[in-house]
Coordinates of C-alpha atoms in Angstrom, one line a residue:
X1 CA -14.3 16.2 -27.6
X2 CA -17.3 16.0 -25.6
X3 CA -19.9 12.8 -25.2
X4 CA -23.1 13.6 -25.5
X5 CA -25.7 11.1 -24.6
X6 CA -29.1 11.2 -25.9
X7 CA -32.5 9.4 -24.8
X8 CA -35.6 9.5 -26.8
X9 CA -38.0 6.9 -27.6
X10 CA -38.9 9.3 -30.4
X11 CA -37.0 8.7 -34.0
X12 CA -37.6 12.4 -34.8
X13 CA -36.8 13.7 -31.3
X14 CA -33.7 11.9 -31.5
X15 CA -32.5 13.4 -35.1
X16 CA -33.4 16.7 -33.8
X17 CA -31.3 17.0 -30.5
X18 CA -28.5 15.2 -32.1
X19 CA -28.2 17.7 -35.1
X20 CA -28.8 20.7 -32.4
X21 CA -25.4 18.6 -30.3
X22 CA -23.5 18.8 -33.6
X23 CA -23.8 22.7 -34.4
X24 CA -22.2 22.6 -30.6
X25 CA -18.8 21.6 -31.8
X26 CA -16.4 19.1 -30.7
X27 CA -19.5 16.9 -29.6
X28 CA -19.9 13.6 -30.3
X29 CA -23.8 12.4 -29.5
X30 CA -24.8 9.0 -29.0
X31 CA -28.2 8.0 -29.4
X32 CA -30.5 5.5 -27.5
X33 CA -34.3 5.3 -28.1
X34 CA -34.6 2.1 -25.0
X35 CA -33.7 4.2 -21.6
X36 CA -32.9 0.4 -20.5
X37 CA -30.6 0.1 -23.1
X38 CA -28.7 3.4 -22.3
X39 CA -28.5 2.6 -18.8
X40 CA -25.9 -0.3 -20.0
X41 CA -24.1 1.6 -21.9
X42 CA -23.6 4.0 -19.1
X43 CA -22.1 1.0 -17.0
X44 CA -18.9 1.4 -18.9
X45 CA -19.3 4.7 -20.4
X46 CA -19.1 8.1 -18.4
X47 CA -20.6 10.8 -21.0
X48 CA -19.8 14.6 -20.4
X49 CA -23.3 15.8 -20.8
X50 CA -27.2 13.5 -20.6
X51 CA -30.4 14.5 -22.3
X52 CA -33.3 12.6 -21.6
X53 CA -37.1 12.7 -22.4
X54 CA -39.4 12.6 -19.5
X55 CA -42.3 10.7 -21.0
X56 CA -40.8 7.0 -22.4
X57 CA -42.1 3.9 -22.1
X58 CA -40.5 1.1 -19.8
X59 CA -38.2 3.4 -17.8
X60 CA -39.7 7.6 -17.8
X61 CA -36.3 10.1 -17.3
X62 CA -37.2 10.2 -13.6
X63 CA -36.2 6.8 -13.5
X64 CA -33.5 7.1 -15.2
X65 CA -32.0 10.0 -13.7
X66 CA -32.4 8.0 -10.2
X67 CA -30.5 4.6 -11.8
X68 CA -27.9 6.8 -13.7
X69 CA -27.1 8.9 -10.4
X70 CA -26.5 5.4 -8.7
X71 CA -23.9 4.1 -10.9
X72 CA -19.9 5.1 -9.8
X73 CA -18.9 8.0 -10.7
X74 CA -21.8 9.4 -12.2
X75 CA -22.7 11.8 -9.7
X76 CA -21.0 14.9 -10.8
X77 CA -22.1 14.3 -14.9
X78 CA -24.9 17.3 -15.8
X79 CA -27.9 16.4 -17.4
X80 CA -30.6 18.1 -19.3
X81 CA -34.5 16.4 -18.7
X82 CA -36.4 17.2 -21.9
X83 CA -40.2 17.2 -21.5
X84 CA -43.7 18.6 -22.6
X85 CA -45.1 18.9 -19.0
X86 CA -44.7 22.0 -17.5
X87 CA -46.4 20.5 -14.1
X88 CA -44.0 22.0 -11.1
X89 CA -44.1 18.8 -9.2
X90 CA -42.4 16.8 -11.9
X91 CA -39.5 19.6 -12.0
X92 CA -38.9 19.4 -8.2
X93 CA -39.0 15.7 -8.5
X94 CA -36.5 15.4 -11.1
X95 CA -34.3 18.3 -9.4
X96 CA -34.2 16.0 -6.2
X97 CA -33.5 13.0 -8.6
X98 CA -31.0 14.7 -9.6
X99 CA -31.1 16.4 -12.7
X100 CA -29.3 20.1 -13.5
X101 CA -31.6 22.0 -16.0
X102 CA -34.7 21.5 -18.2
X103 CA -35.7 21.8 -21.7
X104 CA -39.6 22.1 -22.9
X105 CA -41.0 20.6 -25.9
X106 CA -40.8 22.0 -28.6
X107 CA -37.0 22.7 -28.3
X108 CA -36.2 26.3 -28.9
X109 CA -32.5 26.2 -30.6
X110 CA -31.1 29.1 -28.9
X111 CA -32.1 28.0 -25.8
X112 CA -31.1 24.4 -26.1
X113 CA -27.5 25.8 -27.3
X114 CA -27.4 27.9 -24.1
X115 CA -28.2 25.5 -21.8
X116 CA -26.5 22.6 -23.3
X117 CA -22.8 24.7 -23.5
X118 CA -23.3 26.0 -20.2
X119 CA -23.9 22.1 -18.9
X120 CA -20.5 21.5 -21.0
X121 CA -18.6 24.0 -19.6
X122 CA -19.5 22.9 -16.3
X123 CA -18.3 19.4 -17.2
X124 CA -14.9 21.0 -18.6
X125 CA -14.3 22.8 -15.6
X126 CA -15.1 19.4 -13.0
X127 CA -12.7 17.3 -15.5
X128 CA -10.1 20.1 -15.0
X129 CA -10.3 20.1 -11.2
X130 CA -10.4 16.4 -11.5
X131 CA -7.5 16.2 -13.8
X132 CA -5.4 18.5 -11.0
X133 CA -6.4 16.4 -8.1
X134 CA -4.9 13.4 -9.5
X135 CA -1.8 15.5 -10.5
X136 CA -1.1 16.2 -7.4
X137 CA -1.6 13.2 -5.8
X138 CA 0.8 12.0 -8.4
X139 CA 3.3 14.6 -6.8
X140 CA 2.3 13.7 -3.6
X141 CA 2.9 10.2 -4.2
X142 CA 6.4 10.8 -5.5
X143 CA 7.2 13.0 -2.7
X144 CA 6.3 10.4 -0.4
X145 CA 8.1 7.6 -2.3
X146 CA 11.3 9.9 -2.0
X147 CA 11.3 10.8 1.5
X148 CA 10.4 6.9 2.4
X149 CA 13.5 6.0 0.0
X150 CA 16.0 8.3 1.8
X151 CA 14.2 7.4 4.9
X152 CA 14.9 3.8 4.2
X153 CA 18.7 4.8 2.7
X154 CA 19.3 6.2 6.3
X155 CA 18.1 3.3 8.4
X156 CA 20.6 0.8 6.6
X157 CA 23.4 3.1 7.0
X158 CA 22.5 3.7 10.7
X159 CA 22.3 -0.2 10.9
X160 CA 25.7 -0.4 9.0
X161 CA 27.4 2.1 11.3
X162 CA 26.6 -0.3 14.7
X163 CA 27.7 -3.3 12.5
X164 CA 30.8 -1.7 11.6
X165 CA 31.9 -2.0 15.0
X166 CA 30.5 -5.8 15.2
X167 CA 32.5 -8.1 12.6
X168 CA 29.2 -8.9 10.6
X169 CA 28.7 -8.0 7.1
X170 CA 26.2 -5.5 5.1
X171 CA 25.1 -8.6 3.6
X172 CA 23.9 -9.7 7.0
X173 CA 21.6 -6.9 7.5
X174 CA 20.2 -8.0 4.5
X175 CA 20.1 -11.6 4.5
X176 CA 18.1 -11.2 7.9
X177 CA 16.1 -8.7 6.7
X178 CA 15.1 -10.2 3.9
X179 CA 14.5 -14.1 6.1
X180 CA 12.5 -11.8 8.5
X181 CA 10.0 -11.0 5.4
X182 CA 10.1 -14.5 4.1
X183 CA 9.0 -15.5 7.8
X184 CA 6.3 -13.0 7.7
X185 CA 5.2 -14.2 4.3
X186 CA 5.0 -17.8 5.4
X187 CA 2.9 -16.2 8.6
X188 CA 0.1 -15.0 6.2
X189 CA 0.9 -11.2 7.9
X190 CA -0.5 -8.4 5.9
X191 CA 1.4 -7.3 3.0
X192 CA 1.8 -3.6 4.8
X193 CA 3.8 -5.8 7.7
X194 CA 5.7 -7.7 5.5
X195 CA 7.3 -4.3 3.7
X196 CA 7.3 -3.1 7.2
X197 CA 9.7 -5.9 9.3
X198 CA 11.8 -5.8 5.9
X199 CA 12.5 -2.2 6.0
X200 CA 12.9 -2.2 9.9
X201 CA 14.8 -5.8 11.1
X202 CA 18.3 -4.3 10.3
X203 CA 17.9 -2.1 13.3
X204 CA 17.8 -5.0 15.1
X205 CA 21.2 -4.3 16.4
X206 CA 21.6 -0.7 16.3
X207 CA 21.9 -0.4 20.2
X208 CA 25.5 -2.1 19.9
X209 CA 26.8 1.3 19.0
X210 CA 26.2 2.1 22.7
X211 CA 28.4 -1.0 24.0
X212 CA 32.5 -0.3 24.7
X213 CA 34.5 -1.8 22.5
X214 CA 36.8 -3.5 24.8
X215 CA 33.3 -5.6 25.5
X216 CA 32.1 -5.9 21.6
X217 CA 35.5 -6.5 20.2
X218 CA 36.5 -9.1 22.2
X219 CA 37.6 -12.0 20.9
X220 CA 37.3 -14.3 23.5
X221 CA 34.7 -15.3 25.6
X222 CA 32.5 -12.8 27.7
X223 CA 32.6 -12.9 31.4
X224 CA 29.6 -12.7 33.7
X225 CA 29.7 -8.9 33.9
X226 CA 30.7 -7.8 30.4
X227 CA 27.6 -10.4 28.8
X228 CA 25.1 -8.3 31.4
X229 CA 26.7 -5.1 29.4
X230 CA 26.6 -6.4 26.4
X231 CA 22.7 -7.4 26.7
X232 CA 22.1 -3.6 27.4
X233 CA 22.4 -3.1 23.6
X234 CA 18.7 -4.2 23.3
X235 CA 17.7 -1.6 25.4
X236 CA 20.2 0.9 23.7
X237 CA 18.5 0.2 20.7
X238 CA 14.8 0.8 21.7
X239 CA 15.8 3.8 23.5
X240 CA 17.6 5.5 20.6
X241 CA 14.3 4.4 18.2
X242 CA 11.3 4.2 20.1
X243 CA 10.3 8.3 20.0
X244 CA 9.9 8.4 16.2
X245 CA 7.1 9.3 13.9
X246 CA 8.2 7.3 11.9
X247 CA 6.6 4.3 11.8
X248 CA 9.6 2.3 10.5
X249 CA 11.8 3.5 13.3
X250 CA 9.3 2.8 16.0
X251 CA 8.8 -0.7 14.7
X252 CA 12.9 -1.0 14.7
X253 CA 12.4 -0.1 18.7
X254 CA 10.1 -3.1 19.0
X255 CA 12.9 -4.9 17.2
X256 CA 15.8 -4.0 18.7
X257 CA 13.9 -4.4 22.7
X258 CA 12.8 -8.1 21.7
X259 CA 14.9 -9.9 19.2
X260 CA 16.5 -11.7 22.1
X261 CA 13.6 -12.9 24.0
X262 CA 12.8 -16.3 24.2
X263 CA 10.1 -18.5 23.3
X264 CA 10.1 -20.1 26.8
X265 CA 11.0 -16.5 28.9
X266 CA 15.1 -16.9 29.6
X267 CA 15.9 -14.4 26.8
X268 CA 16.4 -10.9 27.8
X269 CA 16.6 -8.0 28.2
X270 CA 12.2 -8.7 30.1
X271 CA 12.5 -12.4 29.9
X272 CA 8.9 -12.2 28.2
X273 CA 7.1 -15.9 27.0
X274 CA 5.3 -17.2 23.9
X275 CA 3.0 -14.8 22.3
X276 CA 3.7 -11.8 25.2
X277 CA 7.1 -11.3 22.8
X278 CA 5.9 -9.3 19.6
X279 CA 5.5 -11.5 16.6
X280 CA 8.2 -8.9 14.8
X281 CA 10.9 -9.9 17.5
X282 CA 9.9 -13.5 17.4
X283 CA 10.3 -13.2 13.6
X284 CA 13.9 -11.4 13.9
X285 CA 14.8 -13.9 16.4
X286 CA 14.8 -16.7 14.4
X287 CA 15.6 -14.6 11.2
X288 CA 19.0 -13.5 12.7
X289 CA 20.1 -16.9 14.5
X290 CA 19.7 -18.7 11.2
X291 CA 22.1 -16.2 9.3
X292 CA 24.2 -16.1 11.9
X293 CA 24.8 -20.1 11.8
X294 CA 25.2 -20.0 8.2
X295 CA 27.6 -17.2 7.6
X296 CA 31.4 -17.7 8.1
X297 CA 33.1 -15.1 9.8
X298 CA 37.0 -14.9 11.5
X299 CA 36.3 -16.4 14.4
X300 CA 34.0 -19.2 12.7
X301 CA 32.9 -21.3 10.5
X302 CA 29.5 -21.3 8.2
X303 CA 27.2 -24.1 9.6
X304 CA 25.2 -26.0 6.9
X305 CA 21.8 -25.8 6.0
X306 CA 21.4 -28.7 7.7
X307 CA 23.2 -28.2 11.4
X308 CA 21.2 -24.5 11.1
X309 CA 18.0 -26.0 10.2
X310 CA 18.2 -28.7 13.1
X311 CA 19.6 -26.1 15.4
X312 CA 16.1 -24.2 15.2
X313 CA 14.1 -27.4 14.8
X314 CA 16.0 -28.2 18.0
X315 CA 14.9 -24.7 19.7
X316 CA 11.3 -25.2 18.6
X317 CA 8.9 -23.9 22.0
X318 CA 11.9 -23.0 23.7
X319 CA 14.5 -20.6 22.3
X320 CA 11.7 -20.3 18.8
X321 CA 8.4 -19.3 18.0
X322 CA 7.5 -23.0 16.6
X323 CA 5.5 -21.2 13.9
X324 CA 7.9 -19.0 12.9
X325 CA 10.3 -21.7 12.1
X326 CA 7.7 -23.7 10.3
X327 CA 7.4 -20.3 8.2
X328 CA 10.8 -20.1 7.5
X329 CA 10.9 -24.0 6.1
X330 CA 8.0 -23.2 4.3
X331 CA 9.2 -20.6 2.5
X332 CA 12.6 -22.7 1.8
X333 CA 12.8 -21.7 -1.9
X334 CA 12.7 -17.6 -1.0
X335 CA 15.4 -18.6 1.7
X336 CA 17.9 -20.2 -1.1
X337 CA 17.2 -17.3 -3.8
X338 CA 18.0 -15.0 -0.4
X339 CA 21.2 -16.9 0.3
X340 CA 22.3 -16.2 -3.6
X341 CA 21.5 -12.8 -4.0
X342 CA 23.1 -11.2 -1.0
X343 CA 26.3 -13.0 -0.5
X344 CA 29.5 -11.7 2.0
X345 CA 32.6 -11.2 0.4
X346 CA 35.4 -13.5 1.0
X347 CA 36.5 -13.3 4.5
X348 CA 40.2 -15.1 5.2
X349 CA 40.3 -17.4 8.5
X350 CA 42.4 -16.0 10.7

């Protein structure tokens, strides 16, 4: 069914095209004799075809053409100027206003039928091309969702296989993943960077699958020389992330290369300071030691809110971004639901 819109400040006029948009078929007209009127309707209404007068009062169809072609999405709608001047200079102005074909008083039927299914099937064939384009953007945008889904999948099994040879948990990755967005949340960061640390902070770690396991499983203290090896897992990481095109990946790099810098430069693996460390590894930093504290393991035991919470007030300007510490307390409530939906399973003290 096609919308047929009608202007005419003539009574007769207006009985006469609309019975002419009826022997059409599948039309349905709707009539305005105020041009000023019609031109509100249109603000909320997109009609399939327009046939105006020329000569009305208030508002002529020039006019109108020019304020119906300025409204959104009205550019593409045909429409049919009706009129009783044959002058050539009102023609080319309403062709350059935009209208698509004329009509001259008095209407001949045939022609009016011609002209007005030929603007019809114009619209038809615009709605179809229309109707396809969002198709397959649909498509596209499934496509997309799908390849970022397995793209995502892939990331927190990589992540799991490097923490597989660390005793942390999948709940860890994401715990700190999911702190790590809470952070970013309470930093006001664009929505687009708060999907984007979520998706990429478990890779924090990744470069530990590069680090021998006589170092990484030990369960004693480090010495000297095996903590300088161990350190190299922030490198590791970066180099095994940093050449992607994926966007994800590449902010993982940044992750794993700075999630163990410190506020006040004695972190590693550049000993960068303050705001020279990217705000993602500031976030991760903090992020990470907090689940850390709090999460039993083997070798430990859970710290309490309260120890963990002083621990990073403690570190404030010096191990911690002050802000992003102030994010995570701010965002407190997210932390606890965090803390309930991804719990470890029971680990025995050994």
């Amino acid at each position: 069914m096609h919308t047929v819109l009608i202007i005419d400040d003539s009574d007769i006029n207006l009985t006469l095209i609309k019975a002419l948009v009826m022997k059409l078929g599948e039309c349905e007209p709707v009539l305005f004799a105020n041009p000023l009127k019609a031109l509100e309707w249109c603000r909320s209404n997109v009609p399939d075809l327009v046939i105006v007068d020329y000569m009305m009062p208030d508002m002529d169809g020039l006019k109108f053409i020019s304020a119906f072609r300025a409204l959104h999405g009205r550019d593409e709608v045909p429409i049919l100027m009706v009129t009783a001047n044959d002058q050539k200079d009102v023609r080319y102005e309403a062709l350059l206003g935009g209208a698509n074909d004329f009509l001259t008083k008095p209407i001949d039927r045939i022609e009016f039928s011609a002209r007005a299914r030929n603007m019809l099937s114009l619209r038809t064939g615009q709605k179809f091309l229309a109707d396809r384009a969002q198709h397959l953007a649909s498509l596209v945008d499934e496509q997309t969702r799908e390849i970022r889904d397995r793209e995502k999948e892939l990331i927190f099994r990589m992540s799991r296989a490097a923490e597989f040879r660390d005793p942390e948990t999948g709940a860890h990755i994401q715990r700190m993943a999911h702190y790590s967005q809470a952070i970013a949340i309470g930093l006001g960061l664009e929505r687009a960077a708060q999907q984007l640390i979520l998706e990429a902070a478990p890779m924090h770690d990744v470069g530990k699958i590069g680090i021998p396991d006589y170092i990484l499983l030990k369960p004693g203290k480090l010495t000297v020389e095996e903590f300088e090896v161990m350190k190299g897992h922030a490198r590791l990481g970066y180099e095994l992330l940093k050449e992607s095109r994926s966007d994800i990946l590449r902010a993982g790099a940044q992750i794993a290369l700075t999630h163990h810098e410190k506020y006040d430069g004695t972190g590693y693996p550049r000993h960068l300071k303050g705001n020279d460390i990217p705000v993602f590894g500031r976030i991760v930093a903090v992020a990470d030691v907090f689940d850390a504290l709090t999460s039993e393991r083997p070798y430990k035991k859970a710290w309490s809110l309260e120890d963990a919470c002083r621990f990073l007030e403690e570190g404030r300007g010096k191990h911690f971004d002050p802000l992003c510490v102030e994010a995570l307390l701010a965002e407190w409530n997210r932390v606890l639901d965090i803390r309930q939906r991804f719990q470890d399973e029971v680990v025995p003290m050994v």
